[in-house]
Amino acid sequence: MPDVAAILNNDNLSREDIIALLSSQQEDRNKLFARAAEIKTQFVGDIVYFRGLIEFSNICAKNCFYCGIRKDNRLANRYNLTDEEILNAARFAYDSNYGSVVLQGGELESPAFTARIERLLKGIKDISGGKLGITLSVGEQSPEVYRRWYEAGAHRYLLRIETSNPDLYYRIHPNDEKHSFERRIKALYDLREAGFQVGTGVMIGLPFQTTADLADDLIFMKDLDIDMCGMGPYIEHADTPLWEFRDRLLPLEERFNLALKMIAVLRIMMKDINIASATALQAIDPIGREKALKIGANIIMPNITPGAYRNDYKLYENKPCTDEEAADCKNCLEARVHMSGNKIGYDEWGDSPHFREKHPGSL
Ligand code: SAM
Ligand code: SF4
């Protein structure tokens, strides 16, 4: 039996150590969580930053096998918010003193899409006098497009690698030029080159995924020297190809526990990065996101998409809060963050100390 207490006393975790921590149960798992919580308080403090999440469109040109809004899902009800609706949502975030917004949507590549995002970025900067921080999450684009969006005002970008194992990658994506593992990796480097704070992450509990894969995912993030991470449990969706493999999945509760352990181990490995508490955690456990805030996460993304559209951004079953409006979300989240023993960092961008350290001149 590996000695978890001894592993936790060591700052440099080997692949075997990581696997042991991800496999820990009960007492050992509690020790892991306690150590991660301690490191979080020491290196990023007890402040949780809000990123108002605007899921602006579910129109996507890709066909990831796990995702409910994949192109070939004819049952998805497609929508695309108007510019005005997006700017109103950003105004809500600004008026509510959220420091930042996230623009997330399906992946499209076209001059019109590039120009639209550019216009929206400038619009969001205008309505907030430059004060709202902006994270983008709209997939793989050319280096030139990333540069344009960075110049237009976005400064963080989330692009999950989904899994760092190329074989597994091609079991959960079609193997074609639109779904290239190499291109996704390259995009992460292009984002950094363009100036972005780079975030990545993976899904946890995928069919065919092993604990060693997950350990490799964490090592991948450390080697890439990411500034932020968003990772959460994989949750099956009936209208997707991966549904066929649902019998191979870990029970939801185990996927949830594994996701918490991934967050805790990453906090130990990368002490001063930003780690988001993923919405998918709440789809499994009503207080799942608060549990993640207690043991290592420091970012939460309240959904501020207008209520009428929320039900249609259905990546997986049981997506939480789809029947709420942004204001309900705000009240509920404030209470939940306090319940988790943290404070809210209003009106701040909340960049990771990790990024600030590398770029001393930044805000
Ligand atoms: N289209 C962009 C992209 O893929 O990078 C951004 C939007 S995409 C919906 C955001 C994330 O949702 C993906 O990176 C993926 O990890 C997650 N996701 C999609 N389907 C999921 C599922 N069934 N369970 C959990 N997460 C899922
Ligand atoms: Fe499209 Fe992103 Fe869903 Fe893949 S995960 S189908 S790129 S929205």
CSV table of C-alpha atoms and ligand atoms in Angstrom, one decimal:
chain,number,residue,atom,x,y,z
A,1,MET,CA,0.0,0.0,0.0
A,2,PRO,CA,1.5,3.4,-0.9
A,3,ASP,CA,2.1,5.7,2.0
A,4,VAL,CA,-0.1,8.7,1.1
A,5,ALA,CA,1.1,10.8,4.0
A,6,ALA,CA,4.7,10.4,2.9
A,7,ILE,CA,3.8,11.2,-0.7
A,8,LEU,CA,2.0,14.4,0.4
A,9,ASN,CA,5.2,15.5,2.2
A,10,ASN,CA,7.0,15.5,-1.0
A,11,ASP,CA,6.7,18.5,-3.4
A,12,ASN,CA,7.7,16.7,-6.5
A,13,LEU,CA,5.2,14.0,-7.4
A,14,SER,CA,6.2,11.2,-9.7
A,15,ARG,CA,3.7,9.5,-12.0
A,16,GLU,CA,3.3,6.6,-9.5
A,17,ASP,CA,2.7,9.1,-6.7
A,18,ILE,CA,0.0,10.8,-8.8
A,19,ILE,CA,-1.7,7.4,-9.5
A,20,ALA,CA,-1.6,6.5,-5.8
A,21,LEU,CA,-3.2,9.8,-4.9
A,22,LEU,CA,-5.9,9.5,-7.6
A,23,SER,CA,-6.6,5.9,-6.3
A,24,SER,CA,-6.8,7.0,-2.6
A,25,GLN,CA,-9.9,6.3,-0.6
A,26,GLN,CA,-11.4,7.4,2.7
A,27,GLU,CA,-8.8,8.4,5.3
A,28,ASP,CA,-6.1,8.8,2.6
A,29,ARG,CA,-8.3,10.7,0.3
A,30,ASN,CA,-9.2,13.1,3.2
A,31,LYS,CA,-5.5,13.6,3.8
A,32,LEU,CA,-5.1,14.5,0.1
A,33,PHE,CA,-8.0,17.0,0.3
A,34,ALA,CA,-6.7,18.6,3.5
A,35,ARG,CA,-3.2,19.1,2.0
A,36,ALA,CA,-4.7,20.6,-1.2
A,37,ALA,CA,-6.9,22.9,0.8
A,38,GLU,CA,-3.9,24.1,2.9
A,39,ILE,CA,-1.9,24.8,-0.3
A,40,LYS,CA,-4.8,26.6,-1.9
A,41,THR,CA,-5.1,29.0,1.2
A,42,GLN,CA,-1.3,29.5,1.2
A,43,PHE,CA,-0.8,30.2,-2.5
A,44,VAL,CA,-4.0,31.7,-3.9
A,45,GLY,CA,-5.9,32.6,-0.7
A,46,ASP,CA,-9.6,32.1,0.2
A,47,ILE,CA,-10.9,34.4,-2.5
A,48,VAL,CA,-13.1,33.0,-5.2
A,49,TYR,CA,-13.3,34.9,-8.5
A,50,PHE,CA,-16.5,35.0,-10.6
A,51,ARG,CA,-16.5,34.7,-14.4
A,52,GLY,CA,-19.9,35.4,-15.8
A,53,LEU,CA,-20.5,32.6,-18.4
A,54,ILE,CA,-22.3,33.6,-21.6
A,55,GLU,CA,-23.0,30.5,-23.7
A,56,PHE,CA,-23.7,32.6,-26.7
A,57,SER,CA,-24.4,29.9,-29.3
A,58,ASN,CA,-24.7,26.1,-29.6
A,59,ILE,CA,-24.0,26.1,-33.3
A,60,CYS,CA,-20.9,24.0,-33.9
A,61,ALA,CA,-19.0,22.7,-36.9
A,62,LYS,CA,-17.5,19.8,-35.0
A,63,ASN,CA,-18.7,16.4,-34.1
A,64,CYS,CA,-17.0,15.4,-30.8
A,65,PHE,CA,-18.5,12.0,-29.8
A,66,TYR,CA,-19.4,13.1,-26.2
A,67,CYS,CA,-21.1,16.5,-26.8
A,68,GLY,CA,-24.8,17.1,-27.0
A,69,ILE,CA,-24.4,20.1,-29.3
A,70,ARG,CA,-22.2,18.3,-31.8
A,71,LYS,CA,-23.0,19.2,-35.4
A,72,ASP,CA,-24.8,15.9,-36.3
A,73,ASN,CA,-27.2,16.0,-33.4
A,74,ARG,CA,-30.3,16.8,-35.3
A,75,LEU,CA,-32.3,16.9,-32.0
A,76,ALA,CA,-30.4,19.9,-30.6
A,77,ASN,CA,-32.4,23.1,-30.8
A,78,ARG,CA,-29.9,25.6,-32.3
A,79,TYR,CA,-29.7,29.2,-31.2
A,80,ASN,CA,-27.3,32.1,-31.6
A,81,LEU,CA,-27.7,35.1,-29.2
A,82,THR,CA,-27.9,38.5,-30.8
A,83,ASP,CA,-25.0,40.9,-30.2
A,84,GLU,CA,-27.4,43.0,-28.1
A,85,GLU,CA,-28.3,40.0,-25.9
A,86,ILE,CA,-24.6,39.2,-25.4
A,87,LEU,CA,-23.8,42.8,-24.5
A,88,ASN,CA,-26.8,42.9,-22.1
A,89,ALA,CA,-25.5,39.8,-20.4
A,90,ALA,CA,-22.0,41.4,-20.1
A,91,ARG,CA,-23.6,44.6,-18.7
A,92,PHE,CA,-25.4,42.4,-16.1
A,93,ALA,CA,-22.0,41.0,-15.1
A,94,TYR,CA,-20.5,44.4,-14.9
A,95,ASP,CA,-23.4,45.8,-12.8
A,96,SER,CA,-23.1,42.8,-10.5
A,97,ASN,CA,-19.4,43.5,-9.9
A,98,TYR,CA,-18.2,40.3,-11.5
A,99,GLY,CA,-14.7,41.0,-12.6
A,100,SER,CA,-14.8,39.0,-15.8
A,101,VAL,CA,-17.0,37.3,-18.4
A,102,VAL,CA,-16.4,34.2,-20.4
A,103,LEU,CA,-17.7,34.0,-24.0
A,104,GLN,CA,-18.2,30.3,-24.8
A,105,GLY,CA,-19.8,28.6,-27.8
A,106,GLY,CA,-19.6,26.0,-30.5
A,107,GLU,CA,-16.6,26.0,-32.7
A,108,LEU,CA,-16.8,27.9,-36.0
A,109,GLU,CA,-14.0,29.1,-38.2
A,110,SER,CA,-14.9,31.9,-40.7
A,111,PRO,CA,-14.1,35.5,-41.4
A,112,ALA,CA,-17.6,36.5,-40.3
A,113,PHE,CA,-17.2,34.6,-37.0
A,114,THR,CA,-13.8,36.2,-36.4
A,115,ALA,CA,-15.1,39.6,-37.1
A,116,ARG,CA,-18.2,39.1,-34.9
A,117,ILE,CA,-16.1,38.0,-31.9
A,118,GLU,CA,-13.8,40.9,-32.4
A,119,ARG,CA,-16.8,43.3,-32.5
A,120,LEU,CA,-18.2,41.7,-29.3
A,121,LEU,CA,-14.9,42.0,-27.5
A,122,LYS,CA,-14.6,45.7,-28.3
A,123,GLY,CA,-18.3,46.1,-27.3
A,124,ILE,CA,-17.8,44.5,-23.9
A,125,LYS,CA,-14.7,46.6,-23.3
A,126,ASP,CA,-16.7,49.8,-24.2
A,127,ILE,CA,-19.7,49.1,-21.9
A,128,SER,CA,-17.4,48.4,-18.9
A,129,GLY,CA,-14.9,51.2,-19.6
A,130,GLY,CA,-12.3,48.5,-20.1
A,131,LYS,CA,-12.9,47.1,-16.7
A,132,LEU,CA,-14.4,43.6,-17.4
A,133,GLY,CA,-11.8,40.9,-18.0
A,134,ILE,CA,-12.7,38.6,-20.9
A,135,THR,CA,-12.0,34.9,-21.3
A,136,LEU,CA,-12.8,33.2,-24.7
A,137,SER,CA,-13.6,29.6,-25.2
A,138,VAL,CA,-14.4,29.0,-28.9
A,139,GLY,CA,-12.0,26.3,-29.9
A,140,GLU,CA,-9.3,26.0,-32.4
A,141,GLN,CA,-8.5,29.0,-34.6
A,142,SER,CA,-5.5,30.2,-36.6
A,143,PRO,CA,-2.7,32.1,-34.9
A,144,GLU,CA,-3.8,35.2,-36.8
A,145,VAL,CA,-7.3,35.0,-35.4
A,146,TYR,CA,-6.0,34.5,-31.9
A,147,ARG,CA,-3.8,37.6,-32.3
A,148,ARG,CA,-6.8,39.6,-33.5
A,149,TRP,CA,-8.9,38.6,-30.6
A,150,TYR,CA,-6.2,39.3,-28.1
A,151,GLU,CA,-5.7,42.7,-29.5
A,152,ALA,CA,-9.4,43.3,-29.4
A,153,GLY,CA,-9.4,42.8,-25.6
A,154,ALA,CA,-9.6,39.1,-24.6
A,155,HIS,CA,-6.8,38.1,-22.4
A,156,ARG,CA,-7.6,34.5,-21.3
A,157,TYR,CA,-8.5,31.5,-23.4
A,158,LEU,CA,-9.9,28.1,-22.3
A,159,LEU,CA,-9.2,25.2,-24.6
A,160,ARG,CA,-9.5,21.8,-23.0
A,161,ILE,CA,-7.2,19.2,-24.5
A,162,GLU,CA,-10.0,16.8,-23.3
A,163,THR,CA,-7.4,14.0,-22.9
A,164,SER,CA,-3.6,14.0,-23.3
A,165,ASN,CA,-3.6,10.4,-24.6
A,166,PRO,CA,-3.8,10.6,-28.5
A,167,ASP,CA,-5.3,7.1,-28.7
A,168,LEU,CA,-8.1,8.0,-26.3
A,169,TYR,CA,-8.5,11.3,-28.1
A,170,TYR,CA,-9.4,9.5,-31.3
A,171,ARG,CA,-11.8,7.2,-29.5
A,172,ILE,CA,-13.8,10.2,-28.4
A,173,HIS,CA,-13.5,12.3,-31.6
A,174,PRO,CA,-13.7,11.4,-35.3
A,175,ASN,CA,-10.3,10.9,-36.8
A,176,ASP,CA,-10.3,13.6,-39.4
A,177,GLU,CA,-8.7,17.0,-40.1
A,178,LYS,CA,-11.4,18.8,-38.1
A,179,HIS,CA,-10.6,16.8,-35.0
A,180,SER,CA,-6.8,16.6,-34.9
A,181,PHE,CA,-5.0,16.0,-31.6
A,182,GLU,CA,-1.9,17.7,-33.0
A,183,ARG,CA,-3.8,20.8,-34.0
A,184,ARG,CA,-5.3,21.1,-30.6
A,185,ILE,CA,-1.9,20.9,-29.0
A,186,LYS,CA,-0.6,23.4,-31.5
A,187,ALA,CA,-3.5,25.8,-30.7
A,188,LEU,CA,-2.5,25.8,-27.0
A,189,TYR,CA,1.0,27.0,-28.0
A,190,ASP,CA,-0.4,29.5,-30.5
A,191,LEU,CA,-2.6,31.0,-27.8
A,192,ARG,CA,0.4,31.5,-25.5
A,193,GLU,CA,2.3,33.1,-28.4
A,194,ALA,CA,-0.6,35.5,-29.0
A,195,GLY,CA,-0.3,36.7,-25.4
A,196,PHE,CA,-3.2,34.9,-23.7
A,197,GLN,CA,-3.3,33.3,-20.3
A,198,VAL,CA,-3.8,29.8,-21.3
A,199,GLY,CA,-6.3,27.4,-19.7
A,200,THR,CA,-6.8,23.8,-20.5
A,201,GLY,CA,-8.4,20.7,-18.9
A,202,VAL,CA,-9.8,17.3,-19.5
A,203,MET,CA,-13.0,15.3,-18.9
A,204,ILE,CA,-12.8,12.8,-16.1
A,205,GLY,CA,-14.4,9.4,-16.2
A,206,LEU,CA,-14.5,9.0,-20.0
A,207,PRO,CA,-15.1,5.5,-21.3
A,208,PHE,CA,-11.7,3.7,-21.9
A,209,GLN,CA,-9.9,6.2,-19.7
A,210,THR,CA,-7.5,4.8,-17.1
A,211,THR,CA,-6.1,6.3,-13.9
A,212,ALA,CA,-2.7,6.4,-15.6
A,213,ASP,CA,-4.3,8.5,-18.4
A,214,LEU,CA,-5.5,10.9,-15.8
A,215,ALA,CA,-2.0,11.1,-14.2
A,216,ASP,CA,-0.6,11.8,-17.6
A,217,ASP,CA,-3.1,14.6,-18.1
A,218,LEU,CA,-1.9,16.3,-14.9
A,219,ILE,CA,1.7,15.9,-16.0
A,220,PHE,CA,0.8,17.3,-19.4
A,221,MET,CA,-0.7,20.4,-17.7
A,222,LYS,CA,2.4,20.9,-15.6
A,223,ASP,CA,4.7,20.5,-18.6
A,224,LEU,CA,2.7,23.0,-20.6
A,225,ASP,CA,3.0,25.3,-17.6
A,226,ILE,CA,-0.7,26.4,-17.9
A,227,ASP,CA,-2.0,29.4,-16.1
A,228,MET,CA,-5.5,28.0,-15.4
A,229,CYS,CA,-7.5,24.8,-15.6
A,230,GLY,CA,-11.1,23.8,-16.0
A,231,MET,CA,-11.8,20.1,-15.7
A,232,GLY,CA,-14.8,18.1,-14.7
A,233,PRO,CA,-16.6,14.8,-14.9
A,234,TYR,CA,-17.7,13.4,-18.2
A,235,ILE,CA,-21.5,13.0,-18.2
A,236,GLU,CA,-23.1,10.9,-20.9
A,237,HIS,CA,-25.7,12.3,-23.3
A,238,ALA,CA,-28.2,10.0,-25.0
A,239,ASP,CA,-28.0,11.7,-28.4
A,240,THR,CA,-24.3,11.2,-28.8
A,241,PRO,CA,-22.1,8.3,-30.1
A,242,LEU,CA,-20.4,7.7,-26.7
A,243,TRP,CA,-23.8,6.8,-25.2
A,244,GLU,CA,-23.2,3.3,-26.7
A,245,PHE,CA,-20.4,2.8,-24.1
A,246,ARG,CA,-22.3,4.0,-21.0
A,247,ASP,CA,-22.1,0.5,-19.5
A,248,ARG,CA,-18.3,0.9,-19.2
A,249,LEU,CA,-18.6,4.1,-17.2
A,250,LEU,CA,-17.8,4.5,-13.5
A,251,PRO,CA,-20.9,5.2,-11.4
A,252,LEU,CA,-21.5,9.0,-11.4
A,253,GLU,CA,-20.5,9.3,-7.7
A,254,GLU,CA,-17.1,7.7,-8.4
A,255,ARG,CA,-16.6,10.1,-11.4
A,256,PHE,CA,-17.4,12.9,-9.1
A,257,ASN,CA,-14.9,11.8,-6.5
A,258,LEU,CA,-12.2,11.3,-9.1
A,259,ALA,CA,-12.8,14.8,-10.4
A,260,LEU,CA,-12.3,16.2,-6.9
A,261,LYS,CA,-9.1,14.2,-6.5
A,262,MET,CA,-7.8,15.5,-9.9
A,263,ILE,CA,-8.4,19.1,-8.7
A,264,ALA,CA,-6.7,18.4,-5.4
A,265,VAL,CA,-3.6,16.8,-7.0
A,266,LEU,CA,-3.3,19.5,-9.5
A,267,ARG,CA,-3.5,22.1,-6.8
A,268,ILE,CA,-0.5,20.3,-5.1
A,269,MET,CA,1.4,20.1,-8.4
A,270,MET,CA,0.6,23.7,-9.6
A,271,LYS,CA,0.2,25.7,-6.4
A,272,ASP,CA,-0.5,29.1,-7.8
A,273,ILE,CA,-2.7,28.6,-10.9
A,274,ASN,CA,-6.4,29.3,-11.2
A,275,ILE,CA,-8.6,26.2,-11.1
A,276,ALA,CA,-12.2,26.4,-12.0
A,277,SER,CA,-15.0,24.5,-10.2
A,278,ALA,CA,-16.7,23.0,-13.3
A,279,THR,CA,-20.5,23.2,-13.7
A,280,ALA,CA,-20.6,19.4,-14.5
A,281,LEU,CA,-19.7,18.8,-10.8
A,282,GLN,CA,-23.0,20.3,-9.8
A,283,ALA,CA,-24.9,18.1,-12.3
A,284,ILE,CA,-23.8,15.1,-10.1
A,285,ASP,CA,-23.9,16.6,-6.6
A,286,PRO,CA,-26.1,19.7,-5.8
A,287,ILE,CA,-23.2,21.2,-3.8
A,288,GLY,CA,-20.5,19.7,-6.0
A,289,ARG,CA,-18.9,23.0,-7.0
A,290,GLU,CA,-18.7,24.2,-3.3
A,291,LYS,CA,-16.9,20.9,-2.5
A,292,ALA,CA,-14.3,21.7,-5.2
A,293,LEU,CA,-13.9,25.2,-3.8
A,294,LYS,CA,-13.0,23.7,-0.4
A,295,ILE,CA,-10.3,21.4,-1.7
A,296,GLY,CA,-8.5,23.4,-4.3
A,297,ALA,CA,-10.6,25.3,-6.9
A,298,ASN,CA,-10.7,29.1,-6.7
A,299,ILE,CA,-12.8,30.1,-9.8
A,300,ILE,CA,-16.5,29.8,-10.4
A,301,MET,CA,-18.4,30.6,-13.5
A,302,PRO,CA,-22.0,31.7,-12.8
A,303,ASN,CA,-24.2,31.2,-15.8
A,304,ILE,CA,-25.5,34.5,-17.1
A,305,THR,CA,-26.8,33.2,-20.4
A,306,PRO,CA,-30.4,34.5,-20.8
A,307,GLY,CA,-32.7,31.9,-19.2
A,308,ALA,CA,-34.7,31.2,-22.4
A,309,TYR,CA,-31.6,29.6,-24.1
A,310,ARG,CA,-30.0,27.7,-21.3
A,311,ASN,CA,-31.9,24.5,-21.9
A,312,ASP,CA,-30.5,24.4,-25.4
A,313,TYR,CA,-26.8,24.5,-24.4
A,314,LYS,CA,-27.1,20.9,-23.3
A,315,LEU,CA,-23.7,19.3,-23.4
A,316,TYR,CA,-24.8,16.5,-21.1
A,317,GLU,CA,-27.8,15.2,-19.1
A,318,ASN,CA,-28.9,17.0,-16.0
A,319,LYS,CA,-27.1,20.2,-16.7
A,320,PRO,CA,-27.9,22.3,-13.6
A,321,CYS,CA,-29.8,25.7,-13.3
A,322,THR,CA,-31.2,25.6,-16.8
A,323,ASP,CA,-34.5,27.0,-15.6
A,324,GLU,CA,-33.0,30.0,-13.8
A,325,GLU,CA,-32.2,33.6,-14.7
A,326,ALA,CA,-28.9,35.3,-14.1
A,327,ALA,CA,-30.0,37.1,-11.0
A,328,ASP,CA,-31.2,33.9,-9.3
A,329,CYS,CA,-27.8,32.4,-10.1
A,330,LYS,CA,-26.0,35.3,-8.5
A,331,ASN,CA,-27.9,35.1,-5.2
A,332,CYS,CA,-27.6,31.4,-5.0
A,333,LEU,CA,-23.9,31.4,-5.7
A,334,GLU,CA,-23.0,34.1,-3.2
A,335,ALA,CA,-24.6,32.0,-0.5
A,336,ARG,CA,-22.8,28.9,-1.8
A,337,VAL,CA,-19.4,30.5,-1.9
A,338,HIS,CA,-19.7,31.7,1.7
A,339,MET,CA,-20.9,28.3,2.7
A,340,SER,CA,-17.7,26.9,1.3
A,341,GLY,CA,-15.6,29.1,3.7
A,342,ASN,CA,-14.4,31.4,0.9
A,343,LYS,CA,-14.9,35.1,0.1
A,344,ILE,CA,-15.8,36.6,-3.3
A,345,GLY,CA,-13.3,38.8,-5.2
A,346,TYR,CA,-15.7,41.3,-6.6
A,347,ASP,CA,-14.6,43.8,-9.3
A,348,GLU,CA,-11.3,42.0,-9.9
A,349,TRP,CA,-9.9,40.2,-12.8
A,350,GLY,CA,-8.4,37.6,-10.5
A,351,ASP,CA,-5.6,36.5,-12.8
A,352,SER,CA,-3.6,33.6,-11.4
A,353,PRO,CA,-0.5,34.5,-9.3
A,354,HIS,CA,1.2,32.0,-11.6
A,355,PHE,CA,0.7,34.3,-14.6
A,356,ARG,CA,1.4,37.5,-12.6
A,357,GLU,CA,4.7,36.0,-11.5
A,358,LYS,CA,5.7,35.3,-15.1
A,359,HIS,CA,4.6,38.7,-16.3
A,360,PRO,CA,5.3,41.1,-13.4
A,361,GLY,CA,4.0,44.2,-15.4
A,362,SER,CA,0.5,42.8,-15.9
A,363,LEU,CA,-2.5,43.8,-13.8
B,1,SAM,N1,-16.5,24.4,-28.5
B,1,SAM,C1,-15.5,24.8,-27.6
B,1,SAM,C2,-14.5,23.7,-27.3
B,1,SAM,O1,-14.9,22.5,-27.5
B,1,SAM,O2,-13.4,24.0,-26.9
B,1,SAM,C3,-16.0,25.3,-26.3
B,1,SAM,C4,-17.4,24.8,-25.9
B,1,SAM,S1,-17.4,23.1,-25.4
B,1,SAM,C5,-19.1,22.8,-25.2
B,1,SAM,C6,-16.7,23.2,-23.7
B,1,SAM,C7,-16.4,22.0,-23.1
B,1,SAM,O3,-17.5,21.2,-22.8
B,1,SAM,C8,-15.5,21.0,-23.8
B,1,SAM,O4,-14.2,21.4,-23.8
B,1,SAM,C9,-15.8,19.7,-23.2
B,1,SAM,O5,-14.8,19.3,-22.3
B,1,SAM,C10,-17.1,19.9,-22.4
B,1,SAM,N2,-18.1,18.9,-22.6
B,1,SAM,C11,-18.7,18.6,-23.8
B,1,SAM,N3,-19.5,17.5,-23.7
B,1,SAM,C12,-19.4,17.1,-22.4
B,1,SAM,C13,-20.0,16.0,-21.6
B,1,SAM,N4,-20.8,15.2,-22.2
B,1,SAM,N5,-19.6,15.9,-20.3
B,1,SAM,C14,-18.8,16.8,-19.8
B,1,SAM,N6,-18.2,17.8,-20.4
B,1,SAM,C15,-18.5,18.0,-21.7
B,2,SF4,FE1,-18.4,21.6,-30.6
B,2,SF4,FE2,-17.0,22.1,-28.4
B,2,SF4,FE3,-19.1,20.4,-28.4
B,2,SF4,FE4,-16.9,19.6,-29.6
B,2,SF4,S1,-17.1,20.0,-27.4
B,2,SF4,S2,-18.9,19.4,-30.4
B,2,SF4,S3,-16.2,21.6,-30.4
B,2,SF4,S4,-19.2,22.6,-28.7
